[in-house]
Amino acid sequence: MARPPAYVCTACGAAHRKWAGRCDACGGWNTIVEEGAATAPGPRARGRALPLSDLASAEPDPPRTVSGMGELDRVLGGGLVPGSAVLLGGDPGIGKSTLLLQAVARFAGAGLSCLYVSGEEATAQVRLRAARLGLTAAPVRLAAATALGDVLATLEAERPGLAVIDSIQTMWSDAVDSAPGSVAQLRQAAHDLVGFAKRRGTAVVLVGHVTKDGQIAGPRVVEHMVDCVLYFEGERGHAFRILRAVKNRFGPADEIGVFEMTGAGLAEVPNPSALFLAERDRPAPGSVVFAGIEGTRPLLVEIQALVAPGPPGSPRRSVVGWDSGRLAMILAVLEARCGIPFAGLDVYLNVAGGLRIGEPAADLAVVAALLSAREDAALPPDTVVFGEIGLSGALRPVSQTENRLKEARKLGFTQAIVPSRSGASMTDGSAEGDLRLRRMPDLATMVGEIFGAG
Ligand code: TYD
Ligand code: MG
């Protein structure tokens, strides 16, 4: 018996029961197509009982290959796992191909046989880039192809240790009756390539383009099939690039690696705090240094705020690098708990360097930046700030306090404004070398102590 046809949105992957001109999940027009009406399996075949094992019989840790690019190896969880499938997502032009070409050259240098399949650029173009990056001597095998069957046959013949597919969106299988780049093609290509990785022990890296206008779901539909999902992020105008693990079956998620795009490819940034603070000059109103944690690594970044009178009615709230819902919450708490209104004031908030912060620990630094901008008063110099704010105005300690303080001390900061119960082992006002802790029980106290208002 044939199943009724299913419809799927090629932009976001949402399933629909019937065709429509507009996808109500992502709002895209003309994106819904019929998915190959598969036939249901016949009468259920009788199964065999599966052989079972227990947890203790787990195999030892698979040996990983280390590329020597510390920023990449750490994000992978300590090197590349054989047979693993990795998805590398990111905006077009952000540097995915550059990163992977540099990475395969390093992995090849470490003794792994590497194959690079480009579906977007001709081999000559890839060679040109390799020449520019000074990698022509690396023993990397190269092919330009988009036919999935050909790619799989090549992989089967070569059995490399690492295969890069750049990009998954360009792979095209004639077994699937829909256009290249559609969700059905994407799924098929990912399924076959991940299957190959598991079968033959080849690590496979799939590149997936993400675009800001709704296409974000493109690579998302294959996220669940792979072992590791990395996103390569950065602002176009900035040279910094962040490689972020959002899923990793073989290591911690939320780990980041920091790179800088230079004329000769991506350079590793082993000490990102110094880099993110390098552009900062003297303490200015509205500028606050937040001691954050990305994955396992502390990272100091500058948070900038600008508060200016706006037109009556609805003032502007503009945020770059942070969550705008969280900013609305902070403004509401400041008004309700400290009596500091922002009505009639435009608020701009920016995380310097193009970094995106997701931690609630930045709350207190954001408050400090907002108040510093509003009162036109700079914070004391060499001060870092962190802590989470509750709706009651209470301040909550955050994880890894000591790590944050250690990084701040390393970079020459002398004072930290933190929630009361932070760093239990340290005493108030002194402690931890020459870093002075200023503990704040709640928001109102902090506002009074630091800005003499509230
Ligand atoms: P690319 O790796 O092609 O991006 P993606 O594969 O994510 O689409 O990167 C392209 C950009 O990187 C392009 O704008 C030029 C820049 N770039 C450099 O600045 N320096 C370099 O050495 C290289 C190779 C690229
Ligand atoms: Mg590319």
Coordinates of C-alpha atoms and ligand atoms in Angstrom, one line a residue:
M1 CA 0.0 0.0 0.0
A2 CA 1.4 3.4 -0.9
R3 CA 1.7 6.1 1.7
P4 CA 0.0 9.4 1.0
P5 CA 2.6 11.7 -0.5
A6 CA 4.5 13.8 2.1
Y7 CA 5.5 17.4 1.5
V8 CA 8.5 19.0 2.9
C9 CA 9.9 22.6 2.9
T10 CA 13.2 22.8 1.1
A11 CA 14.2 25.8 3.3
C12 CA 13.5 24.6 6.8
G13 CA 12.7 20.9 6.4
A14 CA 9.3 21.2 8.0
A15 CA 6.9 18.4 7.0
H16 CA 3.5 19.2 5.7
R17 CA 0.5 17.1 5.0
K18 CA -0.5 19.0 1.9
W19 CA 1.1 21.4 -0.5
A20 CA 0.9 25.1 0.2
G21 CA 2.4 28.1 -1.4
R22 CA 3.9 29.3 1.8
C23 CA 5.6 27.3 4.5
D24 CA 4.0 28.3 7.8
A25 CA 7.1 27.1 9.7
C26 CA 9.6 29.4 8.2
G27 CA 7.5 31.7 6.1
G28 CA 9.3 30.9 2.8
W29 CA 7.3 31.1 -0.4
N30 CA 7.3 28.3 -3.0
T31 CA 9.6 26.2 -0.9
I32 CA 7.3 23.2 -0.3
V33 CA 7.9 20.2 -2.6
E34 CA 6.6 16.7 -2.6
E35 CA 9.0 14.3 -1.1
G36 CA 9.6 11.1 -3.0
A37 CA 6.4 9.2 -2.1
A38 CA 8.1 6.1 -0.6
T39 CA 6.1 2.9 -0.3
A40 CA 5.5 1.5 3.1
P41 CA 7.3 -1.8 3.9
G42 CA 5.3 -4.9 3.3
P43 CA 4.0 -7.2 6.1
R44 CA 6.6 -6.9 8.9
A45 CA 9.4 -9.3 8.5
R46 CA 10.1 -11.4 11.5
G47 CA 13.0 -10.1 13.4
R48 CA 15.9 -11.8 15.0
A49 CA 16.8 -11.2 18.6
L50 CA 19.8 -8.8 18.8
P51 CA 23.0 -9.9 20.4
L52 CA 23.3 -7.8 23.6
S53 CA 26.3 -6.6 25.5
D54 CA 26.8 -4.7 28.7
L55 CA 28.2 -1.2 29.4
A56 CA 31.5 -2.4 30.8
S57 CA 32.4 -4.1 27.5
A58 CA 32.8 -0.8 25.8
E59 CA 35.7 -0.5 23.5
P60 CA 38.8 1.5 24.6
D61 CA 38.9 5.2 23.4
P62 CA 39.6 5.3 19.7
P63 CA 43.0 6.7 18.8
R64 CA 42.7 10.3 17.6
T65 CA 44.7 12.1 15.1
V66 CA 46.0 15.4 16.2
S67 CA 46.5 18.1 13.5
G68 CA 48.8 20.3 15.5
M69 CA 46.3 23.2 15.0
G70 CA 45.6 23.5 18.7
E71 CA 42.5 25.6 18.2
L72 CA 40.9 22.9 15.9
D73 CA 42.1 19.9 17.9
R74 CA 40.6 21.2 21.1
V75 CA 37.2 21.9 19.5
L76 CA 37.2 18.4 18.1
G77 CA 37.6 17.2 21.7
G78 CA 41.3 16.4 21.4
G79 CA 41.8 15.5 17.8
L80 CA 40.0 13.7 15.0
V81 CA 38.2 10.4 15.8
P82 CA 38.5 7.8 13.1
G83 CA 35.1 7.0 11.5
S84 CA 33.5 10.1 12.9
A85 CA 31.2 12.4 10.9
V86 CA 31.7 16.1 11.4
L87 CA 29.4 18.9 10.0
L88 CA 31.1 22.3 9.6
G89 CA 28.5 25.0 9.1
G90 CA 28.8 28.7 8.5
D91 CA 27.9 31.6 6.4
P92 CA 29.3 31.6 2.8
G93 CA 32.6 33.4 2.6
I94 CA 33.4 33.0 6.3
G95 CA 36.4 30.8 5.7
K96 CA 35.2 27.2 5.9
S97 CA 37.1 26.0 2.8
T98 CA 40.2 27.9 3.9
L99 CA 40.1 26.3 7.3
L100 CA 39.5 22.8 6.0
L101 CA 42.3 23.1 3.4
Q102 CA 44.7 24.1 6.1
A103 CA 43.4 21.4 8.3
V104 CA 43.7 18.6 5.8
A105 CA 47.2 19.7 5.0
R106 CA 48.0 19.4 8.7
F107 CA 46.3 16.1 9.1
A108 CA 48.1 14.8 6.0
G109 CA 51.3 16.0 7.6
A110 CA 50.4 14.0 10.7
G111 CA 50.2 10.8 8.6
L112 CA 46.5 10.6 7.7
S113 CA 45.6 9.9 4.1
C114 CA 43.4 12.8 3.1
L115 CA 40.9 13.4 0.3
Y116 CA 39.4 16.8 -0.4
V117 CA 36.3 16.8 -2.7
S118 CA 35.2 20.2 -3.8
G119 CA 31.8 20.6 -5.3
E120 CA 31.9 24.3 -5.5
E121 CA 35.3 25.1 -6.9
A122 CA 37.3 23.7 -9.8
T123 CA 40.5 21.8 -8.8
A124 CA 42.5 24.7 -10.3
Q125 CA 40.9 27.1 -7.9
V126 CA 41.6 24.9 -4.9
R127 CA 45.2 24.6 -6.1
L128 CA 45.4 28.3 -6.4
R129 CA 44.2 28.7 -2.8
A130 CA 46.7 26.0 -1.7
A131 CA 49.5 27.9 -3.3
R132 CA 48.4 31.1 -1.6
L133 CA 48.4 29.3 1.7
G134 CA 51.7 27.7 1.0
L135 CA 50.3 24.2 1.2
T136 CA 51.1 22.8 -2.2
A137 CA 53.6 20.3 -0.8
A138 CA 51.0 18.6 1.4
P139 CA 50.1 15.1 0.3
V140 CA 46.4 15.8 -0.1
R141 CA 44.4 14.1 -2.9
L142 CA 42.0 16.5 -4.6
A143 CA 38.9 16.0 -6.7
A144 CA 36.1 18.3 -8.0
A145 CA 32.8 16.5 -8.2
T146 CA 29.1 16.9 -7.4
A147 CA 27.8 13.4 -8.3
L148 CA 27.3 11.6 -5.0
G149 CA 27.7 8.2 -6.7
D150 CA 31.1 9.2 -8.1
V151 CA 32.2 10.5 -4.8
L152 CA 31.2 7.4 -2.9
A153 CA 32.9 5.2 -5.5
T154 CA 36.1 7.2 -5.2
L155 CA 36.0 7.0 -1.4
E156 CA 35.4 3.3 -1.6
A157 CA 38.4 2.9 -3.9
E158 CA 40.7 5.2 -1.9
R159 CA 39.6 4.4 1.6
P160 CA 41.2 7.6 3.0
G161 CA 41.6 8.3 6.7
L162 CA 39.9 11.7 6.3
A163 CA 37.6 12.9 3.5
V164 CA 36.3 16.5 3.3
I165 CA 33.1 17.1 1.3
D166 CA 32.9 20.8 0.4
S167 CA 29.9 21.3 0.4
I168 CA 27.1 18.8 1.2
Q169 CA 24.7 21.2 -0.5
T170 CA 26.4 20.6 -3.9
M171 CA 26.2 16.8 -3.7
W172 CA 23.6 15.4 -5.9
S173 CA 22.3 11.8 -6.2
D174 CA 20.2 10.6 -9.1
A175 CA 18.5 8.1 -6.8
V176 CA 16.6 11.1 -5.4
D177 CA 14.0 12.8 -7.5
S178 CA 14.5 16.4 -6.5
A179 CA 16.8 19.3 -7.2
P180 CA 20.4 19.6 -5.9
G181 CA 20.4 21.5 -2.7
S182 CA 16.9 20.3 -1.7
V183 CA 16.3 18.8 1.7
A184 CA 15.8 15.4 0.2
Q185 CA 19.2 15.5 -1.6
L186 CA 20.9 16.8 1.5
R187 CA 19.5 14.0 3.6
Q188 CA 20.5 11.4 1.0
A189 CA 24.0 12.7 0.6
A190 CA 24.5 13.0 4.4
H191 CA 23.1 9.5 5.0
D192 CA 25.4 7.9 2.4
L193 CA 28.5 9.7 3.4
V194 CA 28.0 9.2 7.1
G195 CA 27.2 5.5 6.4
F196 CA 30.5 5.3 4.6
A197 CA 32.3 6.9 7.5
K198 CA 30.9 4.3 9.9
R199 CA 31.5 1.4 7.6
R200 CA 35.0 2.1 6.6
G201 CA 36.4 4.1 9.5
T202 CA 37.0 7.2 7.4
A203 CA 36.5 10.5 9.2
V204 CA 34.2 12.5 7.0
V205 CA 33.9 16.3 7.3
L206 CA 30.8 17.8 5.6
V207 CA 30.7 21.5 4.9
G208 CA 27.2 23.1 5.1
H209 CA 26.4 26.6 4.2
V210 CA 24.1 28.6 6.5
T211 CA 22.6 31.8 5.4
K212 CA 21.0 34.4 7.6
D213 CA 17.7 34.6 5.7
G214 CA 15.9 31.5 6.9
Q215 CA 18.1 29.0 5.0
I216 CA 19.7 28.2 8.4
A217 CA 17.7 25.0 8.5
G218 CA 19.6 23.7 5.5
P219 CA 22.5 22.0 7.4
R220 CA 20.3 21.6 10.4
V221 CA 18.5 18.7 8.9
V222 CA 21.7 16.7 8.9
E223 CA 22.8 17.7 12.4
H224 CA 21.3 14.6 14.0
M225 CA 23.1 12.3 11.7
V226 CA 26.6 13.4 12.5
D227 CA 28.8 13.0 15.6
C228 CA 30.0 16.5 15.8
V229 CA 28.6 19.8 14.7
L230 CA 30.9 22.7 14.4
Y231 CA 29.9 26.3 13.4
F232 CA 32.4 28.7 12.0
E233 CA 31.3 32.2 13.0
G234 CA 32.4 35.8 12.7
E235 CA 31.4 39.2 11.5
R236 CA 32.3 40.1 8.0
G237 CA 34.0 43.3 9.0
H238 CA 36.2 41.6 11.6
A239 CA 39.1 39.3 11.1
F240 CA 38.2 37.1 14.1
R241 CA 36.7 33.8 13.4
I242 CA 35.2 31.5 16.1
L243 CA 35.0 27.8 15.6
R244 CA 32.3 26.5 18.0
A245 CA 31.4 22.9 18.8
V246 CA 27.6 22.8 19.3
K247 CA 27.4 19.1 19.4
N248 CA 30.2 16.6 20.0
R249 CA 29.8 12.9 20.8
F250 CA 33.5 12.6 21.5
G251 CA 34.2 15.7 23.6
P252 CA 32.7 18.7 25.3
A253 CA 30.3 20.8 23.4
D254 CA 30.5 24.6 23.5
E255 CA 34.2 24.5 23.2
I256 CA 35.6 27.3 21.0
G257 CA 38.7 27.8 18.9
V258 CA 39.7 31.3 17.8
F259 CA 41.3 32.2 14.5
E260 CA 42.2 35.3 12.7
M261 CA 41.7 35.6 8.9
T262 CA 44.9 37.0 7.4
G263 CA 46.3 37.4 3.9
A264 CA 47.9 34.0 4.3
G265 CA 44.9 32.1 5.6
L266 CA 43.7 31.5 9.1
A267 CA 46.1 32.1 11.9
E268 CA 45.4 30.5 15.3
V269 CA 44.8 32.8 18.2
P270 CA 46.1 31.0 21.3
N271 CA 45.4 33.9 23.7
P272 CA 42.1 35.4 22.5
S273 CA 41.5 37.6 25.6
A274 CA 44.5 39.8 24.7
L275 CA 43.3 40.0 21.2
F276 CA 39.7 40.9 22.1
L277 CA 40.9 43.6 24.4
A278 CA 43.6 44.9 22.1
E279 CA 41.3 47.4 20.4
R280 CA 40.3 48.9 23.7
D281 CA 41.9 52.1 24.8
R282 CA 41.4 54.0 28.1
P283 CA 38.3 53.2 30.2
A284 CA 35.4 55.1 28.6
P285 CA 31.8 55.4 29.7
G286 CA 29.8 52.5 28.5
S287 CA 32.7 50.1 28.2
V288 CA 33.0 47.2 30.5
V289 CA 35.2 44.1 30.5
F290 CA 33.3 40.9 31.0
A291 CA 35.2 37.8 32.2
G292 CA 33.4 35.0 30.3
I293 CA 33.9 31.3 29.8
E294 CA 33.6 29.7 26.4
G295 CA 33.7 25.9 26.7
T296 CA 36.6 25.2 29.0
R297 CA 38.4 28.4 28.4
P298 CA 38.1 31.8 30.0
L299 CA 37.8 34.7 27.6
L300 CA 37.8 38.4 28.4
V301 CA 35.7 40.6 26.1
E302 CA 34.6 44.2 26.1
I303 CA 30.9 45.0 26.3
Q304 CA 30.0 48.4 24.9
A305 CA 26.8 50.3 25.6
L306 CA 25.5 53.6 24.3
V307 CA 22.4 55.2 25.8
A308 CA 21.0 58.3 24.1
P309 CA 17.7 60.2 24.2
G310 CA 15.4 58.8 21.5
P311 CA 12.2 60.0 19.9
P312 CA 9.1 59.7 22.0
G313 CA 7.2 56.5 21.6
S314 CA 9.1 53.3 21.2
P315 CA 12.8 53.8 21.8
R316 CA 15.4 51.7 19.9
R317 CA 16.9 48.6 21.4
S318 CA 19.8 47.4 19.2
V319 CA 22.0 44.5 20.2
V320 CA 25.0 42.9 18.5
G321 CA 26.5 39.8 19.9
W322 CA 24.0 39.2 22.7
D323 CA 20.4 38.1 23.2
S324 CA 18.0 41.0 22.7
G325 CA 15.3 39.3 24.9
R326 CA 17.9 39.2 27.7
L327 CA 18.6 42.9 27.3
A328 CA 14.8 43.7 27.6
M329 CA 14.8 41.6 30.8
I330 CA 17.8 43.5 32.2
L331 CA 16.2 46.9 31.4
A332 CA 13.0 45.8 33.1
V333 CA 14.8 44.6 36.2
L334 CA 16.8 47.9 36.4
E335 CA 13.5 49.8 36.3
A336 CA 11.6 47.6 38.7
R337 CA 14.3 46.9 41.3
C338 CA 16.5 50.0 41.2
G339 CA 14.1 52.6 39.9
I340 CA 16.3 53.4 36.9
P341 CA 14.0 53.9 33.9
F342 CA 15.2 53.6 30.3
A343 CA 12.0 54.9 28.8
G344 CA 12.6 57.5 26.2
L345 CA 16.2 56.4 25.8
D346 CA 17.7 54.5 22.9
V347 CA 19.9 51.7 24.0
Y348 CA 22.7 50.1 21.8
L349 CA 24.7 47.2 23.1
N350 CA 27.7 45.7 21.3
V351 CA 30.1 42.8 22.1
A352 CA 33.4 44.0 20.7
G353 CA 35.3 42.0 18.2
G354 CA 32.3 40.2 16.6
L355 CA 32.0 37.6 19.4
R356 CA 28.6 36.2 20.3
I357 CA 28.0 35.7 24.0
G358 CA 25.4 33.2 25.2
E359 CA 26.2 33.1 28.9
P360 CA 23.8 34.7 31.5
A361 CA 27.0 35.4 33.4
A362 CA 27.3 38.5 31.2
D363 CA 24.2 40.1 32.8
L364 CA 26.1 42.0 35.4
A365 CA 28.6 43.3 32.9
V366 CA 25.8 44.4 30.6
V367 CA 24.2 46.3 33.6
A368 CA 27.5 47.9 34.3
A369 CA 27.9 49.0 30.7
L370 CA 24.3 50.3 30.5
L371 CA 24.7 52.3 33.7
S372 CA 28.1 53.6 32.9
A373 CA 26.7 54.8 29.6
R374 CA 23.6 56.3 31.1
E375 CA 25.5 58.1 33.9
D376 CA 28.3 59.0 31.5
A377 CA 30.8 57.6 34.2
A378 CA 33.5 55.2 33.4
L379 CA 34.0 52.2 35.6
P380 CA 37.2 52.1 37.7
P381 CA 40.1 51.1 35.5
D382 CA 41.3 47.5 35.3
T383 CA 38.0 46.1 36.4
V384 CA 36.3 42.9 35.2
V385 CA 32.6 42.2 35.9
F386 CA 30.5 39.0 35.8
G387 CA 27.4 37.5 37.4
E388 CA 23.9 36.4 36.6
I389 CA 20.9 38.6 37.5
G390 CA 17.5 37.2 38.6
L391 CA 14.2 38.9 38.1
S392 CA 14.1 39.8 41.8
G393 CA 17.3 41.8 41.3
A394 CA 19.3 39.2 43.2
L395 CA 22.8 38.4 41.9
R396 CA 23.7 34.7 41.4
P397 CA 27.2 33.4 41.4
V398 CA 28.2 31.7 38.1
S399 CA 30.3 28.7 37.3
Q400 CA 34.1 28.7 37.1
T401 CA 34.6 31.8 39.1
E402 CA 38.2 31.0 39.9
N403 CA 39.0 30.4 36.2
R404 CA 37.6 33.8 35.2
L405 CA 39.5 35.6 38.0
K406 CA 42.7 33.8 37.0
E407 CA 42.4 35.0 33.4
A408 CA 41.7 38.5 34.6
R409 CA 44.7 38.6 36.8
K410 CA 46.8 37.2 34.0
L411 CA 45.9 40.2 31.9
G412 CA 46.7 42.7 34.5
F413 CA 43.2 43.4 35.9
T414 CA 43.1 44.5 39.6
Q415 CA 39.5 44.4 40.6
A416 CA 36.5 42.2 40.0
I417 CA 32.8 43.0 40.6
V418 CA 31.0 39.8 41.3
P419 CA 27.9 38.4 43.0
S420 CA 28.2 37.9 46.8
R421 CA 28.6 34.2 47.0
S422 CA 31.3 33.9 44.3
G423 CA 34.6 32.3 45.0
A424 CA 33.8 31.0 48.5
S425 CA 37.4 30.2 49.1
M426 CA 38.4 33.9 48.7
T427 CA 37.9 36.6 51.2
D428 CA 36.4 40.0 50.5
G429 CA 38.5 42.9 49.5
S430 CA 41.8 41.0 49.4
A431 CA 42.5 37.5 48.3
E432 CA 43.8 36.0 45.1
G433 CA 47.0 37.8 44.7
D434 CA 46.6 41.4 43.7
L435 CA 43.0 41.0 42.4
R436 CA 40.5 42.7 44.7
L437 CA 37.0 41.2 44.8
R438 CA 34.0 43.4 45.2
R439 CA 31.1 41.2 46.1
M440 CA 27.6 42.5 45.5
P441 CA 24.5 40.9 47.2
D442 CA 22.0 42.5 44.8
L443 CA 21.7 44.9 41.9
A444 CA 20.6 47.9 44.0
T445 CA 23.7 47.6 46.2
M446 CA 25.9 47.4 43.1
V447 CA 24.3 50.4 41.5
G448 CA 24.7 52.4 44.7
E449 CA 28.3 51.4 45.3
I450 CA 29.7 51.7 41.8
F451 CA 27.6 54.6 40.4
G452 CA 26.4 56.3 43.6
A453 CA 22.9 56.1 42.3
G454 CA 19.9 53.8 42.9
Ligands
TYD1 P1 36.3 30.7 2.0 O1 37.2 29.7 2.7 O2 36.2 30.5 0.5 O3 34.9 30.7 2.6 P2 33.7 29.6 2.6 O4 34.3 28.3 2.2 O5 33.2 29.6 4.0 O6 32.7 30.1 1.7 O7 36.9 32.1 2.4 C1 36.7 33.1 1.5 C2 37.1 34.4 2.2 O8 38.3 34.4 2.9 C3 37.3 35.4 1.1 O9 36.5 36.5 1.3 C4 38.7 35.8 1.1 C5 39.2 35.4 2.5 N1 40.6 34.9 2.5 C6 41.5 35.7 3.1 O10 41.3 36.7 3.6 N2 42.8 35.2 3.2 C7 43.2 34.0 2.6 O11 44.3 33.6 2.7 C8 42.1 33.2 2.0 C9 42.5 31.9 1.3 C10 40.9 33.7 1.9
MG2 MG 33.9 27.3 0.4

